[in-house]
Short mmCIF file of C-alpha atoms and ligand atoms in Angstrom, two decimals:
data_model
loop_
_atom_site.label_atom_id
_atom_site.label_comp_id
_atom_site.label_asym_id
_atom_site.label_seq_id
_atom_site.Cartn_x
_atom_site.Cartn_y
_atom_site.Cartn_z
CA MET A 1473 19.61 -10.80 -8.95
CA THR A 1474 16.78 -12.53 -7.04
CA SER A 1475 14.39 -15.13 -8.39
CA GLU A 1476 10.75 -14.42 -9.13
CA PRO A 1477 8.36 -16.64 -7.17
CA PRO A 1478 5.46 -18.11 -9.17
CA PRO A 1479 2.35 -15.86 -8.91
CA GLY A 1480 0.49 -18.25 -6.58
CA GLN A 1481 3.29 -18.05 -4.01
CA ARG A 1482 3.75 -14.32 -4.01
CA THR A 1483 2.96 -11.87 -1.28
CA ILE A 1484 0.01 -9.63 -2.12
CA ALA A 1485 1.03 -6.00 -1.73
CA LEU A 1486 -1.55 -3.22 -1.52
CA VAL A 1487 -0.66 0.22 -2.83
CA GLY A 1488 -2.66 3.44 -3.04
CA LEU A 1489 -3.13 6.84 -1.48
CA MET A 1490 -3.54 7.60 2.20
CA GLY A 1491 -7.06 7.02 3.42
CA VAL A 1492 -8.01 4.48 0.77
CA GLY A 1493 -8.25 1.67 3.33
CA LYS A 1494 -5.12 -0.42 2.64
CA SER A 1495 -4.79 -1.60 6.25
CA THR A 1496 -8.46 -2.38 6.83
CA ILE A 1497 -8.88 -4.10 3.48
CA GLY A 1498 -5.49 -5.81 3.84
CA ARG A 1499 -6.39 -7.32 7.21
CA ARG A 1500 -9.64 -8.71 5.84
CA LEU A 1501 -7.99 -9.97 2.67
CA ALA A 1502 -5.38 -11.78 4.77
CA LEU A 1503 -8.15 -13.43 6.80
CA ALA A 1504 -9.98 -14.49 3.63
CA LEU A 1505 -6.79 -15.98 2.16
CA ASP A 1506 -5.62 -17.41 5.48
CA LEU A 1507 -2.33 -15.54 5.18
CA PRO A 1508 -0.46 -13.41 7.72
CA PHE A 1509 -0.95 -9.64 7.48
CA ARG A 1510 1.86 -7.08 7.66
CA ASP A 1511 1.54 -3.30 7.73
CA ALA A 1512 4.72 -1.67 6.38
CA ASP A 1513 4.13 1.58 8.32
CA GLN A 1514 3.80 -0.37 11.56
CA GLU A 1515 6.94 -2.36 10.82
CA ILE A 1516 8.84 0.87 10.13
CA GLU A 1517 7.67 2.26 13.50
CA ILE A 1518 8.83 -0.89 15.27
CA ALA A 1519 12.21 -0.85 13.50
CA ALA A 1520 12.75 2.85 14.27
CA GLY A 1521 11.32 2.76 17.79
CA ARG A 1522 9.34 5.92 16.88
CA THR A 1523 5.99 6.78 15.37
CA ILE A 1524 5.77 7.87 11.72
CA PRO A 1525 5.12 11.54 12.68
CA GLU A 1526 8.17 11.36 14.98
CA ILE A 1527 10.34 9.89 12.22
CA PHE A 1528 9.29 12.69 9.82
CA ALA A 1529 9.75 15.40 12.48
CA GLN A 1530 13.01 14.15 13.98
CA LEU A 1531 14.78 12.46 11.05
CA GLY A 1532 13.05 13.90 7.97
CA GLU A 1533 11.21 12.36 5.04
CA ALA A 1534 14.37 11.10 3.27
CA GLU A 1535 15.26 9.01 6.31
CA PHE A 1536 11.69 7.71 6.51
CA ARG A 1537 11.87 6.67 2.84
CA ALA A 1538 15.19 4.88 3.42
CA GLY A 1539 13.65 2.99 6.36
CA GLU A 1540 10.59 2.18 4.26
CA ARG A 1541 12.82 0.76 1.52
CA ARG A 1542 14.72 -1.41 4.02
CA VAL A 1543 11.61 -2.67 5.80
CA ILE A 1544 9.68 -3.54 2.63
CA GLY A 1545 12.81 -5.21 1.23
CA ARG A 1546 13.09 -7.35 4.34
CA LEU A 1547 9.39 -8.27 4.29
CA LEU A 1548 9.45 -9.23 0.61
CA LEU A 1549 12.75 -11.08 0.69
CA GLN A 1550 12.64 -12.77 4.07
CA GLU A 1551 9.05 -13.25 5.22
CA PRO A 1552 6.82 -16.06 4.01
CA ARG A 1553 3.94 -15.14 1.71
CA HIS A 1554 1.66 -12.57 3.32
CA VAL A 1555 -0.68 -9.68 2.62
CA LEU A 1556 1.27 -6.42 2.86
CA ALA A 1557 -0.25 -2.96 3.25
CA THR A 1558 2.29 -0.34 2.15
CA GLY A 1559 2.35 3.39 2.90
CA GLY A 1560 1.13 5.63 0.07
CA GLY A 1561 4.62 6.67 -1.00
CA ALA A 1562 6.29 3.25 -1.00
CA PHE A 1563 5.45 2.31 -4.60
CA MET A 1564 6.83 5.68 -5.76
CA ASP A 1565 10.35 4.65 -4.79
CA SER A 1566 11.85 3.03 -7.89
CA GLN A 1567 13.85 0.45 -5.94
CA THR A 1568 10.90 -0.58 -3.75
CA ARG A 1569 8.59 -0.61 -6.78
CA SER A 1570 10.85 -2.85 -8.78
CA LEU A 1571 11.20 -5.31 -5.88
CA MET A 1572 7.44 -5.30 -5.32
CA LYS A 1573 6.84 -6.01 -9.01
CA GLN A 1574 9.31 -8.87 -8.87
CA LYS A 1575 8.26 -10.48 -5.59
CA ALA A 1576 4.61 -9.58 -5.07
CA ILE A 1577 1.28 -9.36 -6.80
CA THR A 1578 0.58 -5.65 -6.54
CA VAL A 1579 -2.94 -4.33 -6.02
CA TRP A 1580 -3.78 -0.65 -6.42
CA LEU A 1581 -6.71 0.42 -4.28
CA LYS A 1582 -8.20 3.44 -5.94
CA ALA A 1583 -10.82 5.96 -4.79
CA ASP A 1584 -12.15 9.35 -5.84
CA LEU A 1585 -10.79 12.50 -4.28
CA ASP A 1586 -13.96 13.24 -2.27
CA VAL A 1587 -13.85 9.81 -0.66
CA LEU A 1588 -10.17 10.17 0.26
CA VAL A 1589 -10.64 13.67 1.68
CA ARG A 1590 -13.48 12.40 3.86
CA ARG A 1591 -11.47 9.42 5.04
CA VAL A 1592 -8.21 11.20 5.90
CA GLY A 1593 -10.16 13.83 7.79
CA ARG A 1594 -10.72 11.31 10.53
CA LYS A 1595 -7.02 10.91 11.30
CA ALA A 1596 -4.84 13.95 11.99
CA THR A 1597 -1.56 12.06 12.31
CA ARG A 1598 -0.31 11.89 8.73
CA PRO A 1599 2.84 14.02 8.38
CA LEU A 1600 2.19 14.96 4.76
CA LEU A 1601 -1.18 16.46 5.74
CA ILE A 1602 -0.35 18.22 9.01
CA GLY A 1603 -1.06 21.95 8.69
CA LYS A 1604 -2.09 21.60 5.04
CA ASN A 1605 -5.30 21.48 3.07
CA PRO A 1606 -5.86 17.71 2.64
CA ARG A 1607 -7.84 18.16 -0.59
CA GLU A 1608 -5.01 20.12 -2.21
CA VAL A 1609 -2.32 17.69 -1.05
CA LEU A 1610 -4.30 14.63 -2.15
CA GLN A 1611 -5.12 16.20 -5.52
CA GLU A 1612 -1.42 16.88 -6.11
CA LEU A 1613 -0.44 13.38 -5.00
CA MET A 1614 -3.08 11.90 -7.32
CA GLU A 1615 -1.59 13.72 -10.28
CA LYS A 1616 1.92 12.55 -9.44
CA ARG A 1617 1.19 9.08 -8.23
CA TYR A 1618 -1.74 7.69 -10.19
CA PRO A 1619 0.30 7.08 -13.38
CA VAL A 1620 2.77 5.08 -11.27
CA TYR A 1621 0.17 3.24 -9.17
CA ALA A 1622 -1.35 2.22 -12.52
CA GLU A 1623 1.67 -0.04 -13.04
CA ALA A 1624 0.25 -2.38 -10.34
CA ASP A 1625 -0.87 -5.82 -11.50
CA ILE A 1626 -4.46 -5.32 -10.37
CA THR A 1627 -6.58 -2.19 -9.87
CA VAL A 1628 -9.63 -2.20 -7.63
CA MET A 1629 -11.92 0.79 -7.16
CA THR A 1630 -12.89 0.98 -3.49
CA ASP A 1631 -14.78 4.27 -3.21
CA ASP A 1632 -17.54 4.19 -0.62
CA ARG A 1633 -18.10 0.46 -0.81
CA PRO A 1634 -17.69 -1.48 2.42
CA ALA A 1635 -14.24 -3.06 2.91
CA ASN A 1636 -15.67 -6.54 2.31
CA ALA A 1637 -16.82 -5.57 -1.18
CA ALA A 1638 -13.28 -4.44 -2.05
CA VAL A 1639 -11.95 -7.72 -0.64
CA GLU A 1640 -14.37 -9.66 -2.87
CA SER A 1641 -13.19 -7.69 -5.92
CA ILE A 1642 -9.54 -8.40 -5.07
CA LEU A 1643 -10.26 -12.10 -4.57
CA SER A 1644 -11.98 -12.34 -7.97
CA ALA A 1645 -9.15 -10.47 -9.68
CA LEU A 1646 -6.58 -12.74 -8.00
CA LYS A 1647 -8.52 -15.79 -9.06
CA ARG A 1648 -8.64 -14.59 -12.66
CA ARG A 1649 -4.93 -13.93 -12.52
CA LEU A 1650 -3.91 -17.16 -10.84
CA GLU A 1651 -6.33 -19.51 -12.61
CA PRO A 1652 -6.72 -17.98 -16.06
CA ALA A 1653 -8.00 -21.22 -17.56
CA ALA A 1654 -10.87 -21.45 -15.05
CA SER A 1655 -12.27 -17.95 -15.68
C1 S3P B 462 2.63 8.41 3.16
C2 S3P B 462 1.59 7.64 3.57
C3 S3P B 462 1.48 7.09 4.94
C4 S3P B 462 2.87 6.98 5.60
C5 S3P B 462 3.58 8.27 5.50
C6 S3P B 462 3.76 8.76 4.06
C7 S3P B 462 2.67 8.88 1.75
O1 S3P B 462 0.89 5.80 4.92
O2 S3P B 462 3.62 5.97 5.00
O3 S3P B 462 2.85 9.21 6.24
O4 S3P B 462 3.74 9.29 1.28
O5 S3P B 462 1.61 8.83 1.08
P1 S3P B 462 -0.69 5.54 4.58
O6 S3P B 462 -0.81 5.55 3.08
O7 S3P B 462 -0.93 4.20 5.16
O8 S3P B 462 -1.45 6.62 5.25
#
């Protein structure tokens, strides 16, 4: 239906669980590559005129997922090459995933459960965690999502390393992918 851009011209889309650092790492990666940065969650909030917790509470998760699909579709099909941080559930949607695989280089940021639990603890605004035990939710999401996240083009373990170290790992992996002859 739509053409596949050559790898060197593709948007770089970050996937992975909540708390792994997609936005922080994405912003720094964009700076390092001199590309614009887009945060899908932020774009969804702008499009809906509501915060993510408001969308979940007032419209429900299905409506949020539909908005997420539309927004990521627009970013991938209409915006020039950029670094895109996606919400943790975006790559689980088969339509969004197939578009991301076609139009972007996908990077799975991966971390151990303890690291994620520590990181999400600092932010009490994530609808999937409100009123729940974050360790249990994240453990369940890992079981469901890791086999699908593993379909990403590149996997980078972030763990407790500073964001810049993850950025360096992504840059090396991109280089290997884009200039195979030089590695
Ligand atoms: C979600 C992750 C969130 C946000 C929404 C749903 C998920 O984004 O999109 O709360 O399903 O994992 P972050 O991964 O940026 O926290």
